[in-house]
JSON list of C-alpha atoms in Angstrom, two decimals:
[
{"chain": "A", "resi": 1, "resn": "UNK", "atom": "CA", "xyz": [75.43, 67.73, 66.82]},
{"chain": "A", "resi": 2, "resn": "UNK", "atom": "CA", "xyz": [77.64, 69.89, 69.01]},
{"chain": "A", "resi": 3, "resn": "UNK", "atom": "CA", "xyz": [77.87, 68.58, 72.64]},
{"chain": "A", "resi": 4, "resn": "UNK", "atom": "CA", "xyz": [79.85, 70.50, 75.39]},
{"chain": "A", "resi": 5, "resn": "UNK", "atom": "CA", "xyz": [81.16, 68.76, 78.39]},
{"chain": "A", "resi": 6, "resn": "UNK", "atom": "CA", "xyz": [82.48, 70.40, 81.41]},
{"chain": "A", "resi": 7, "resn": "UNK", "atom": "CA", "xyz": [84.39, 69.03, 84.26]},
{"chain": "A", "resi": 8, "resn": "UNK", "atom": "CA", "xyz": [84.54, 68.69, 86.99]},
{"chain": "A", "resi": 9, "resn": "UNK", "atom": "CA", "xyz": [80.71, 69.17, 87.93]},
{"chain": "A", "resi": 10, "resn": "UNK", "atom": "CA", "xyz": [81.31, 70.63, 91.20]},
{"chain": "A", "resi": 11, "resn": "UNK", "atom": "CA", "xyz": [84.47, 71.91, 92.74]},
{"chain": "A", "resi": 12, "resn": "UNK", "atom": "CA", "xyz": [85.25, 73.19, 96.49]},
{"chain": "A", "resi": 13, "resn": "UNK", "atom": "CA", "xyz": [88.39, 74.95, 97.14]},
{"chain": "A", "resi": 14, "resn": "UNK", "atom": "CA", "xyz": [89.68, 77.29, 99.97]},
{"chain": "A", "resi": 15, "resn": "UNK", "atom": "CA", "xyz": [90.09, 80.94, 99.64]},
{"chain": "A", "resi": 16, "resn": "UNK", "atom": "CA", "xyz": [93.38, 81.70, 97.85]},
{"chain": "A", "resi": 17, "resn": "UNK", "atom": "CA", "xyz": [93.85, 78.80, 95.55]},
{"chain": "A", "resi": 18, "resn": "UNK", "atom": "CA", "xyz": [94.26, 79.04, 91.64]},
{"chain": "A", "resi": 19, "resn": "UNK", "atom": "CA", "xyz": [92.13, 76.56, 89.77]},
{"chain": "A", "resi": 20, "resn": "UNK", "atom": "CA", "xyz": [91.35, 75.46, 86.56]},
{"chain": "A", "resi": 21, "resn": "UNK", "atom": "CA", "xyz": [87.82, 74.70, 85.05]},
{"chain": "A", "resi": 22, "resn": "UNK", "atom": "CA", "xyz": [87.65, 72.54, 81.86]},
{"chain": "A", "resi": 23, "resn": "UNK", "atom": "CA", "xyz": [85.41, 72.42, 78.77]},
{"chain": "A", "resi": 24, "resn": "UNK", "atom": "CA", "xyz": [85.49, 70.06, 75.70]},
{"chain": "A", "resi": 25, "resn": "UNK", "atom": "CA", "xyz": [83.37, 70.20, 72.71]},
{"chain": "A", "resi": 26, "resn": "UNK", "atom": "CA", "xyz": [82.69, 67.58, 69.89]},
{"chain": "A", "resi": 27, "resn": "UNK", "atom": "CA", "xyz": [82.76, 69.72, 66.86]},
{"chain": "A", "resi": 28, "resn": "UNK", "atom": "CA", "xyz": [85.97, 72.10, 66.19]},
{"chain": "A", "resi": 29, "resn": "UNK", "atom": "CA", "xyz": [84.16, 73.94, 63.39]},
{"chain": "A", "resi": 30, "resn": "UNK", "atom": "CA", "xyz": [83.30, 76.87, 66.08]},
{"chain": "A", "resi": 31, "resn": "UNK", "atom": "CA", "xyz": [83.60, 80.54, 65.65]},
{"chain": "A", "resi": 32, "resn": "UNK", "atom": "CA", "xyz": [83.68, 81.31, 69.27]},
{"chain": "A", "resi": 33, "resn": "UNK", "atom": "CA", "xyz": [83.81, 80.15, 72.74]},
{"chain": "A", "resi": 34, "resn": "UNK", "atom": "CA", "xyz": [82.02, 82.03, 75.62]},
{"chain": "A", "resi": 35, "resn": "UNK", "atom": "CA", "xyz": [82.52, 81.46, 79.40]},
{"chain": "A", "resi": 36, "resn": "UNK", "atom": "CA", "xyz": [79.69, 82.94, 81.60]},
{"chain": "A", "resi": 37, "resn": "UNK", "atom": "CA", "xyz": [79.07, 82.84, 85.46]},
{"chain": "A", "resi": 38, "resn": "UNK", "atom": "CA", "xyz": [75.76, 82.10, 86.87]},
{"chain": "A", "resi": 39, "resn": "UNK", "atom": "CA", "xyz": [74.58, 82.72, 90.37]},
{"chain": "A", "resi": 40, "resn": "UNK", "atom": "CA", "xyz": [71.73, 80.79, 91.74]},
{"chain": "A", "resi": 41, "resn": "UNK", "atom": "CA", "xyz": [68.38, 81.78, 90.43]},
{"chain": "A", "resi": 42, "resn": "UNK", "atom": "CA", "xyz": [70.03, 84.60, 88.39]},
{"chain": "A", "resi": 43, "resn": "UNK", "atom": "CA", "xyz": [70.76, 85.38, 84.82]},
{"chain": "A", "resi": 44, "resn": "UNK", "atom": "CA", "xyz": [74.28, 84.49, 83.06]},
{"chain": "A", "resi": 45, "resn": "UNK", "atom": "CA", "xyz": [76.91, 87.11, 83.06]},
{"chain": "A", "resi": 46, "resn": "UNK", "atom": "CA", "xyz": [79.14, 87.14, 80.28]},
{"chain": "A", "resi": 47, "resn": "UNK", "atom": "CA", "xyz": [83.17, 86.48, 81.58]},
{"chain": "A", "resi": 48, "resn": "UNK", "atom": "CA", "xyz": [85.14, 86.16, 78.42]},
{"chain": "A", "resi": 49, "resn": "UNK", "atom": "CA", "xyz": [84.73, 85.49, 74.85]},
{"chain": "A", "resi": 50, "resn": "UNK", "atom": "CA", "xyz": [87.01, 83.97, 72.82]},
{"chain": "A", "resi": 51, "resn": "UNK", "atom": "CA", "xyz": [87.21, 84.08, 68.94]},
{"chain": "A", "resi": 52, "resn": "UNK", "atom": "CA", "xyz": [88.25, 80.79, 67.01]},
{"chain": "A", "resi": 53, "resn": "UNK", "atom": "CA", "xyz": [91.20, 82.62, 65.81]},
{"chain": "A", "resi": 54, "resn": "UNK", "atom": "CA", "xyz": [92.42, 83.61, 69.21]},
{"chain": "A", "resi": 55, "resn": "UNK", "atom": "CA", "xyz": [94.17, 81.23, 71.64]},
{"chain": "A", "resi": 56, "resn": "UNK", "atom": "CA", "xyz": [93.61, 82.97, 74.88]},
{"chain": "A", "resi": 57, "resn": "UNK", "atom": "CA", "xyz": [91.74, 86.03, 76.77]},
{"chain": "A", "resi": 58, "resn": "UNK", "atom": "CA", "xyz": [92.24, 87.49, 79.94]},
{"chain": "A", "resi": 59, "resn": "UNK", "atom": "CA", "xyz": [90.08, 89.68, 82.36]},
{"chain": "A", "resi": 60, "resn": "UNK", "atom": "CA", "xyz": [91.35, 90.38, 85.67]},
{"chain": "A", "resi": 61, "resn": "UNK", "atom": "CA", "xyz": [92.23, 87.29, 87.58]},
{"chain": "A", "resi": 62, "resn": "UNK", "atom": "CA", "xyz": [90.29, 85.08, 84.78]},
{"chain": "A", "resi": 63, "resn": "UNK", "atom": "CA", "xyz": [92.24, 83.55, 81.94]},
{"chain": "A", "resi": 64, "resn": "UNK", "atom": "CA", "xyz": [90.79, 81.68, 79.05]},
{"chain": "A", "resi": 65, "resn": "UNK", "atom": "CA", "xyz": [92.40, 79.27, 76.71]},
{"chain": "A", "resi": 66, "resn": "UNK", "atom": "CA", "xyz": [91.19, 77.59, 73.57]},
{"chain": "A", "resi": 67, "resn": "UNK", "atom": "CA", "xyz": [92.62, 75.01, 71.64]},
{"chain": "A", "resi": 68, "resn": "UNK", "atom": "CA", "xyz": [90.28, 74.43, 68.90]},
{"chain": "A", "resi": 69, "resn": "UNK", "atom": "CA", "xyz": [91.95, 71.32, 67.15]},
{"chain": "A", "resi": 70, "resn": "UNK", "atom": "CA", "xyz": [91.64, 69.41, 70.31]},
{"chain": "A", "resi": 71, "resn": "UNK", "atom": "CA", "xyz": [88.13, 70.50, 71.11]},
{"chain": "A", "resi": 72, "resn": "UNK", "atom": "CA", "xyz": [89.30, 72.14, 74.61]},
{"chain": "A", "resi": 73, "resn": "UNK", "atom": "CA", "xyz": [88.91, 75.25, 76.62]},
{"chain": "A", "resi": 74, "resn": "UNK", "atom": "CA", "xyz": [90.12, 76.01, 80.25]},
{"chain": "A", "resi": 75, "resn": "UNK", "atom": "CA", "xyz": [89.20, 78.75, 82.65]},
{"chain": "A", "resi": 76, "resn": "UNK", "atom": "CA", "xyz": [91.95, 79.78, 84.95]},
{"chain": "A", "resi": 77, "resn": "UNK", "atom": "CA", "xyz": [90.97, 81.50, 88.17]},
{"chain": "A", "resi": 78, "resn": "UNK", "atom": "CA", "xyz": [93.67, 82.92, 90.04]},
{"chain": "A", "resi": 79, "resn": "UNK", "atom": "CA", "xyz": [93.68, 83.62, 93.81]},
{"chain": "A", "resi": 80, "resn": "UNK", "atom": "CA", "xyz": [90.13, 82.61, 94.30]},
{"chain": "A", "resi": 81, "resn": "UNK", "atom": "CA", "xyz": [87.76, 84.57, 96.54]},
{"chain": "A", "resi": 82, "resn": "UNK", "atom": "CA", "xyz": [84.48, 83.62, 98.22]},
{"chain": "A", "resi": 83, "resn": "UNK", "atom": "CA", "xyz": [82.62, 85.85, 95.73]},
{"chain": "A", "resi": 84, "resn": "UNK", "atom": "CA", "xyz": [83.76, 83.48, 93.02]},
{"chain": "A", "resi": 85, "resn": "UNK", "atom": "CA", "xyz": [81.42, 81.08, 94.27]},
{"chain": "A", "resi": 86, "resn": "UNK", "atom": "CA", "xyz": [78.82, 80.42, 91.28]},
{"chain": "A", "resi": 87, "resn": "UNK", "atom": "CA", "xyz": [78.18, 78.07, 88.62]},
{"chain": "A", "resi": 88, "resn": "UNK", "atom": "CA", "xyz": [80.51, 78.47, 85.61]},
{"chain": "A", "resi": 89, "resn": "UNK", "atom": "CA", "xyz": [79.02, 77.73, 81.94]},
{"chain": "A", "resi": 90, "resn": "UNK", "atom": "CA", "xyz": [81.09, 77.15, 78.81]},
{"chain": "A", "resi": 91, "resn": "UNK", "atom": "CA", "xyz": [79.14, 77.86, 75.56]},
{"chain": "A", "resi": 92, "resn": "UNK", "atom": "CA", "xyz": [80.24, 77.34, 71.79]},
{"chain": "A", "resi": 93, "resn": "UNK", "atom": "CA", "xyz": [78.67, 78.83, 68.84]},
{"chain": "A", "resi": 94, "resn": "UNK", "atom": "CA", "xyz": [79.02, 78.61, 64.83]},
{"chain": "A", "resi": 95, "resn": "UNK", "atom": "CA", "xyz": [79.08, 82.42, 64.82]},
{"chain": "A", "resi": 96, "resn": "UNK", "atom": "CA", "xyz": [76.02, 84.85, 64.79]},
{"chain": "A", "resi": 97, "resn": "UNK", "atom": "CA", "xyz": [73.56, 82.03, 65.82]},
{"chain": "A", "resi": 98, "resn": "UNK", "atom": "CA", "xyz": [72.85, 79.88, 68.57]},
{"chain": "A", "resi": 99, "resn": "UNK", "atom": "CA", "xyz": [75.21, 78.78, 71.61]},
{"chain": "A", "resi": 100, "resn": "UNK", "atom": "CA", "xyz": [75.74, 75.31, 72.92]},
{"chain": "A", "resi": 101, "resn": "UNK", "atom": "CA", "xyz": [76.22, 74.93, 76.56]},
{"chain": "A", "resi": 102, "resn": "UNK", "atom": "CA", "xyz": [77.79, 72.74, 78.87]},
{"chain": "A", "resi": 103, "resn": "UNK", "atom": "CA", "xyz": [75.99, 71.74, 82.11]},
{"chain": "A", "resi": 104, "resn": "UNK", "atom": "CA", "xyz": [78.46, 73.84, 84.23]},
{"chain": "A", "resi": 105, "resn": "UNK", "atom": "CA", "xyz": [80.74, 73.66, 86.79]},
{"chain": "A", "resi": 106, "resn": "UNK", "atom": "CA", "xyz": [79.45, 74.48, 90.48]},
{"chain": "A", "resi": 107, "resn": "UNK", "atom": "CA", "xyz": [82.45, 76.29, 92.34]},
{"chain": "A", "resi": 108, "resn": "UNK", "atom": "CA", "xyz": [82.39, 76.72, 96.03]},
{"chain": "A", "resi": 109, "resn": "UNK", "atom": "CA", "xyz": [85.24, 79.00, 97.53]},
{"chain": "A", "resi": 110, "resn": "UNK", "atom": "CA", "xyz": [85.20, 78.53, 101.28]},
{"chain": "A", "resi": 111, "resn": "UNK", "atom": "CA", "xyz": [86.74, 81.62, 103.62]},
{"chain": "B", "resi": 1, "resn": "UNK", "atom": "CA", "xyz": [70.94, 101.31, 78.93]},
{"chain": "B", "resi": 2, "resn": "UNK", "atom": "CA", "xyz": [72.02, 98.91, 81.34]},
{"chain": "B", "resi": 3, "resn": "UNK", "atom": "CA", "xyz": [71.64, 95.46, 79.79]},
{"chain": "B", "resi": 4, "resn": "UNK", "atom": "CA", "xyz": [68.92, 93.02, 78.73]},
{"chain": "B", "resi": 5, "resn": "UNK", "atom": "CA", "xyz": [65.66, 93.17, 80.57]},
{"chain": "B", "resi": 6, "resn": "UNK", "atom": "CA", "xyz": [63.20, 90.61, 81.18]},
{"chain": "B", "resi": 7, "resn": "UNK", "atom": "CA", "xyz": [59.83, 90.80, 82.60]},
{"chain": "B", "resi": 8, "resn": "UNK", "atom": "CA", "xyz": [58.31, 89.27, 84.58]},
{"chain": "B", "resi": 9, "resn": "UNK", "atom": "CA", "xyz": [61.07, 87.78, 86.79]},
{"chain": "B", "resi": 10, "resn": "UNK", "atom": "CA", "xyz": [58.92, 85.06, 88.05]},
{"chain": "B", "resi": 11, "resn": "UNK", "atom": "CA", "xyz": [55.36, 83.69, 87.05]},
{"chain": "B", "resi": 12, "resn": "UNK", "atom": "CA", "xyz": [53.40, 81.11, 88.64]},
{"chain": "B", "resi": 13, "resn": "UNK", "atom": "CA", "xyz": [50.58, 79.98, 86.63]},
{"chain": "B", "resi": 14, "resn": "UNK", "atom": "CA", "xyz": [47.90, 77.08, 86.56]},
{"chain": "B", "resi": 15, "resn": "UNK", "atom": "CA", "xyz": [48.36, 74.22, 84.09]},
{"chain": "B", "resi": 16, "resn": "UNK", "atom": "CA", "xyz": [46.34, 75.13, 80.89]},
{"chain": "B", "resi": 17, "resn": "UNK", "atom": "CA", "xyz": [46.87, 78.76, 81.10]},
{"chain": "B", "resi": 18, "resn": "UNK", "atom": "CA", "xyz": [48.65, 81.17, 78.40]},
{"chain": "B", "resi": 19, "resn": "UNK", "atom": "CA", "xyz": [51.53, 83.04, 79.70]},
{"chain": "B", "resi": 20, "resn": "UNK", "atom": "CA", "xyz": [53.61, 85.74, 78.01]},
{"chain": "B", "resi": 21, "resn": "UNK", "atom": "CA", "xyz": [57.48, 87.09, 78.55]},
{"chain": "B", "resi": 22, "resn": "UNK", "atom": "CA", "xyz": [59.23, 90.12, 77.18]},
{"chain": "B", "resi": 23, "resn": "UNK", "atom": "CA", "xyz": [62.77, 90.67, 76.47]},
{"chain": "B", "resi": 24, "resn": "UNK", "atom": "CA", "xyz": [64.09, 94.21, 75.80]},
{"chain": "B", "resi": 25, "resn": "UNK", "atom": "CA", "xyz": [67.60, 93.75, 74.39]},
{"chain": "B", "resi": 26, "resn": "UNK", "atom": "CA", "xyz": [70.53, 96.12, 74.65]},
{"chain": "B", "resi": 27, "resn": "UNK", "atom": "CA", "xyz": [69.60, 98.88, 72.33]},
{"chain": "B", "resi": 28, "resn": "UNK", "atom": "CA", "xyz": [71.83, 98.61, 69.69]},
{"chain": "B", "resi": 29, "resn": "UNK", "atom": "CA", "xyz": [71.78, 94.83, 69.30]},
{"chain": "B", "resi": 30, "resn": "UNK", "atom": "CA", "xyz": [69.95, 93.54, 66.41]},
{"chain": "B", "resi": 31, "resn": "UNK", "atom": "CA", "xyz": [70.19, 89.82, 67.31]},
{"chain": "B", "resi": 32, "resn": "UNK", "atom": "CA", "xyz": [67.91, 88.22, 70.20]},
{"chain": "B", "resi": 33, "resn": "UNK", "atom": "CA", "xyz": [67.70, 84.86, 71.36]},
{"chain": "B", "resi": 34, "resn": "UNK", "atom": "CA", "xyz": [65.70, 82.81, 73.80]},
{"chain": "B", "resi": 35, "resn": "UNK", "atom": "CA", "xyz": [66.76, 79.74, 75.78]},
{"chain": "B", "resi": 36, "resn": "UNK", "atom": "CA", "xyz": [65.45, 77.85, 78.23]},
{"chain": "B", "resi": 37, "resn": "UNK", "atom": "CA", "xyz": [67.06, 76.52, 81.30]},
{"chain": "B", "resi": 38, "resn": "UNK", "atom": "CA", "xyz": [66.02, 73.69, 83.79]},
{"chain": "B", "resi": 39, "resn": "UNK", "atom": "CA", "xyz": [67.65, 72.89, 87.22]},
{"chain": "B", "resi": 40, "resn": "UNK", "atom": "CA", "xyz": [71.03, 71.61, 86.87]},
{"chain": "B", "resi": 41, "resn": "UNK", "atom": "CA", "xyz": [71.22, 71.96, 83.03]},
{"chain": "B", "resi": 42, "resn": "UNK", "atom": "CA", "xyz": [72.66, 74.45, 80.76]},
{"chain": "B", "resi": 43, "resn": "UNK", "atom": "CA", "xyz": [70.61, 76.86, 78.81]},
{"chain": "B", "resi": 44, "resn": "UNK", "atom": "CA", "xyz": [69.01, 75.18, 75.53]},
{"chain": "B", "resi": 45, "resn": "UNK", "atom": "CA", "xyz": [68.19, 77.23, 72.50]},
{"chain": "B", "resi": 46, "resn": "UNK", "atom": "CA", "xyz": [64.71, 77.98, 71.67]},
{"chain": "B", "resi": 47, "resn": "UNK", "atom": "CA", "xyz": [64.71, 80.75, 68.65]},
{"chain": "B", "resi": 48, "resn": "UNK", "atom": "CA", "xyz": [66.74, 83.26, 67.42]},
{"chain": "B", "resi": 49, "resn": "UNK", "atom": "CA", "xyz": [65.56, 86.69, 65.82]},
{"chain": "B", "resi": 50, "resn": "UNK", "atom": "CA", "xyz": [67.64, 89.06, 63.52]},
{"chain": "B", "resi": 51, "resn": "UNK", "atom": "CA", "xyz": [66.17, 92.43, 63.70]},
{"chain": "B", "resi": 52, "resn": "UNK", "atom": "CA", "xyz": [62.41, 91.19, 63.17]},
{"chain": "B", "resi": 53, "resn": "UNK", "atom": "CA", "xyz": [63.15, 87.97, 61.21]},
{"chain": "B", "resi": 54, "resn": "UNK", "atom": "CA", "xyz": [62.93, 84.79, 62.98]},
{"chain": "B", "resi": 55, "resn": "UNK", "atom": "CA", "xyz": [65.97, 83.16, 61.76]},
{"chain": "B", "resi": 56, "resn": "UNK", "atom": "CA", "xyz": [66.01, 79.68, 63.60]},
{"chain": "B", "resi": 57, "resn": "UNK", "atom": "CA", "xyz": [63.78, 77.63, 65.70]},
{"chain": "B", "resi": 58, "resn": "UNK", "atom": "CA", "xyz": [64.83, 74.60, 67.89]},
{"chain": "B", "resi": 59, "resn": "UNK", "atom": "CA", "xyz": [62.79, 71.55, 67.81]},
{"chain": "B", "resi": 60, "resn": "UNK", "atom": "CA", "xyz": [62.23, 72.12, 71.48]},
{"chain": "B", "resi": 61, "resn": "UNK", "atom": "CA", "xyz": [59.98, 74.91, 70.49]},
{"chain": "B", "resi": 62, "resn": "UNK", "atom": "CA", "xyz": [56.63, 73.02, 70.03]},
{"chain": "B", "resi": 63, "resn": "UNK", "atom": "CA", "xyz": [53.68, 74.43, 68.47]},
{"chain": "B", "resi": 64, "resn": "UNK", "atom": "CA", "xyz": [52.18, 75.85, 71.85]},
{"chain": "B", "resi": 65, "resn": "UNK", "atom": "CA", "xyz": [55.25, 78.18, 71.86]},
{"chain": "B", "resi": 66, "resn": "UNK", "atom": "CA", "xyz": [55.52, 81.54, 69.78]},
{"chain": "B", "resi": 67, "resn": "UNK", "atom": "CA", "xyz": [57.95, 84.29, 69.64]},
{"chain": "B", "resi": 68, "resn": "UNK", "atom": "CA", "xyz": [57.77, 87.68, 68.10]},
{"chain": "B", "resi": 69, "resn": "UNK", "atom": "CA", "xyz": [59.79, 90.52, 67.51]},
{"chain": "B", "resi": 70, "resn": "UNK", "atom": "CA", "xyz": [57.47, 93.02, 65.65]},
{"chain": "B", "resi": 71, "resn": "UNK", "atom": "CA", "xyz": [59.50, 96.10, 65.33]},
{"chain": "B", "resi": 72, "resn": "UNK", "atom": "CA", "xyz": [63.18, 94.71, 65.72]},
{"chain": "B", "resi": 73, "resn": "UNK", "atom": "CA", "xyz": [63.27, 95.79, 69.08]},
{"chain": "B", "resi": 74, "resn": "UNK", "atom": "CA", "xyz": [61.78, 93.94, 72.36]},
{"chain": "B", "resi": 75, "resn": "UNK", "atom": "CA", "xyz": [60.59, 90.21, 71.80]},
{"chain": "B", "resi": 76, "resn": "UNK", "atom": "CA", "xyz": [57.55, 88.33, 73.39]},
{"chain": "B", "resi": 77, "resn": "UNK", "atom": "CA", "xyz": [57.67, 84.53, 74.03]},
{"chain": "B", "resi": 78, "resn": "UNK", "atom": "CA", "xyz": [54.12, 83.06, 74.47]},
{"chain": "B", "resi": 79, "resn": "UNK", "atom": "CA", "xyz": [53.33, 79.54, 75.67]},
{"chain": "B", "resi": 80, "resn": "UNK", "atom": "CA", "xyz": [49.76, 78.55, 75.16]},
{"chain": "B", "resi": 81, "resn": "UNK", "atom": "CA", "xyz": [48.19, 75.70, 77.41]},
{"chain": "B", "resi": 82, "resn": "UNK", "atom": "CA", "xyz": [51.09, 75.56, 79.89]},
{"chain": "B", "resi": 83, "resn": "UNK", "atom": "CA", "xyz": [52.20, 72.24, 80.99]},
{"chain": "B", "resi": 84, "resn": "UNK", "atom": "CA", "xyz": [54.16, 71.11, 84.16]},
{"chain": "B", "resi": 85, "resn": "UNK", "atom": "CA", "xyz": [57.06, 70.53, 82.03]},
{"chain": "B", "resi": 86, "resn": "UNK", "atom": "CA", "xyz": [57.23, 73.99, 80.76]},
{"chain": "B", "resi": 87, "resn": "UNK", "atom": "CA", "xyz": [58.56, 74.96, 84.23]},
{"chain": "B", "resi": 88, "resn": "UNK", "atom": "CA", "xyz": [61.78, 76.32, 83.75]},
{"chain": "B", "resi": 89, "resn": "UNK", "atom": "CA", "xyz": [63.90, 79.82, 83.60]},
{"chain": "B", "resi": 90, "resn": "UNK", "atom": "CA", "xyz": [63.54, 81.31, 80.53]},
{"chain": "B", "resi": 91, "resn": "UNK", "atom": "CA", "xyz": [66.58, 83.51, 79.35]},
{"chain": "B", "resi": 92, "resn": "UNK", "atom": "CA", "xyz": [66.72, 86.12, 76.57]},
{"chain": "B", "resi": 93, "resn": "UNK", "atom": "CA", "xyz": [70.11, 87.23, 75.10]},
{"chain": "B", "resi": 94, "resn": "UNK", "atom": "CA", "xyz": [71.15, 89.74, 72.54]},
{"chain": "B", "resi": 95, "resn": "UNK", "atom": "CA", "xyz": [74.19, 90.45, 70.42]},
{"chain": "B", "resi": 96, "resn": "UNK", "atom": "CA", "xyz": [75.22, 93.17, 67.47]},
{"chain": "B", "resi": 97, "resn": "UNK", "atom": "CA", "xyz": [76.72, 92.58, 64.36]},
{"chain": "B", "resi": 98, "resn": "UNK", "atom": "CA", "xyz": [80.08, 93.87, 65.39]},
{"chain": "B", "resi": 99, "resn": "UNK", "atom": "CA", "xyz": [80.74, 91.31, 68.15]},
{"chain": "B", "resi": 100, "resn": "UNK", "atom": "CA", "xyz": [79.35, 87.78, 68.57]},
{"chain": "B", "resi": 101, "resn": "UNK", "atom": "CA", "xyz": [79.50, 88.19, 72.25]},
{"chain": "B", "resi": 102, "resn": "UNK", "atom": "CA", "xyz": [75.94, 87.38, 73.81]},
{"chain": "B", "resi": 103, "resn": "UNK", "atom": "CA", "xyz": [74.74, 89.29, 76.94]},
{"chain": "B", "resi": 104, "resn": "UNK", "atom": "CA", "xyz": [71.89, 87.59, 78.84]},
{"chain": "B", "resi": 105, "resn": "UNK", "atom": "CA", "xyz": [69.09, 89.19, 80.89]},
{"chain": "B", "resi": 106, "resn": "UNK", "atom": "CA", "xyz": [68.10, 88.02, 84.58]},
{"chain": "B", "resi": 107, "resn": "UNK", "atom": "CA", "xyz": [65.42, 85.52, 83.05]},
{"chain": "B", "resi": 108, "resn": "UNK", "atom": "CA", "xyz": [61.84, 84.49, 83.76]},
{"chain": "B", "resi": 109, "resn": "UNK", "atom": "CA", "xyz": [61.22, 81.87, 86.12]},
{"chain": "B", "resi": 110, "resn": "UNK", "atom": "CA", "xyz": [58.06, 79.93, 85.16]},
{"chain": "B", "resi": 111, "resn": "UNK", "atom": "CA", "xyz": [56.30, 77.72, 87.64]},
{"chain": "B", "resi": 112, "resn": "UNK", "atom": "CA", "xyz": [53.21, 75.70, 86.35]},
{"chain": "B", "resi": 113, "resn": "UNK", "atom": "CA", "xyz": [51.20, 74.38, 89.00]}
]
């Protein structure tokens, strides 16, 4: 059974810092990995999708990497802003099927 | 089409009542997923449709839960004889054949009192 772990569970940083969120998964037989953002009481917003054949994806200040063999992914956020405050979720999937999620990292960026 | 739409956004019901939620996926997406999320946890998979066919069901989906996607467009999730443990956020997602990226709706928050 696939298990996804996200570290840290919570993170508080001052505005402007660069930060890294970690995600690990137990079964490396994945097709894709997706990072999401969730604001309190809201749904999930897709940030980045990495196919298993890729090693990283970038979108604006966000960069996600994937090391499938070691079962790890990182989400790098550059020059953090208060608007980045949210819970960040990592999910892995075998393809056109279900996603297995971690519990998320709750990020607070203070002005 | 602005994304995945879920209705209602909030539902409060008494224990024992039946509730039904609706999900309208992104129009060109043929794959539709239901997840459940409780406080402090990541979403957990409930069921998955490809067009109108229900291809996967989680063991979390007890006999009181049923999902349909009759014409391969919108989907409904019904919970019969609700229990307090059913209180959660119910999330719907969709994806297309061309891309496995899943897009989620805003969810339906269910509170059973």
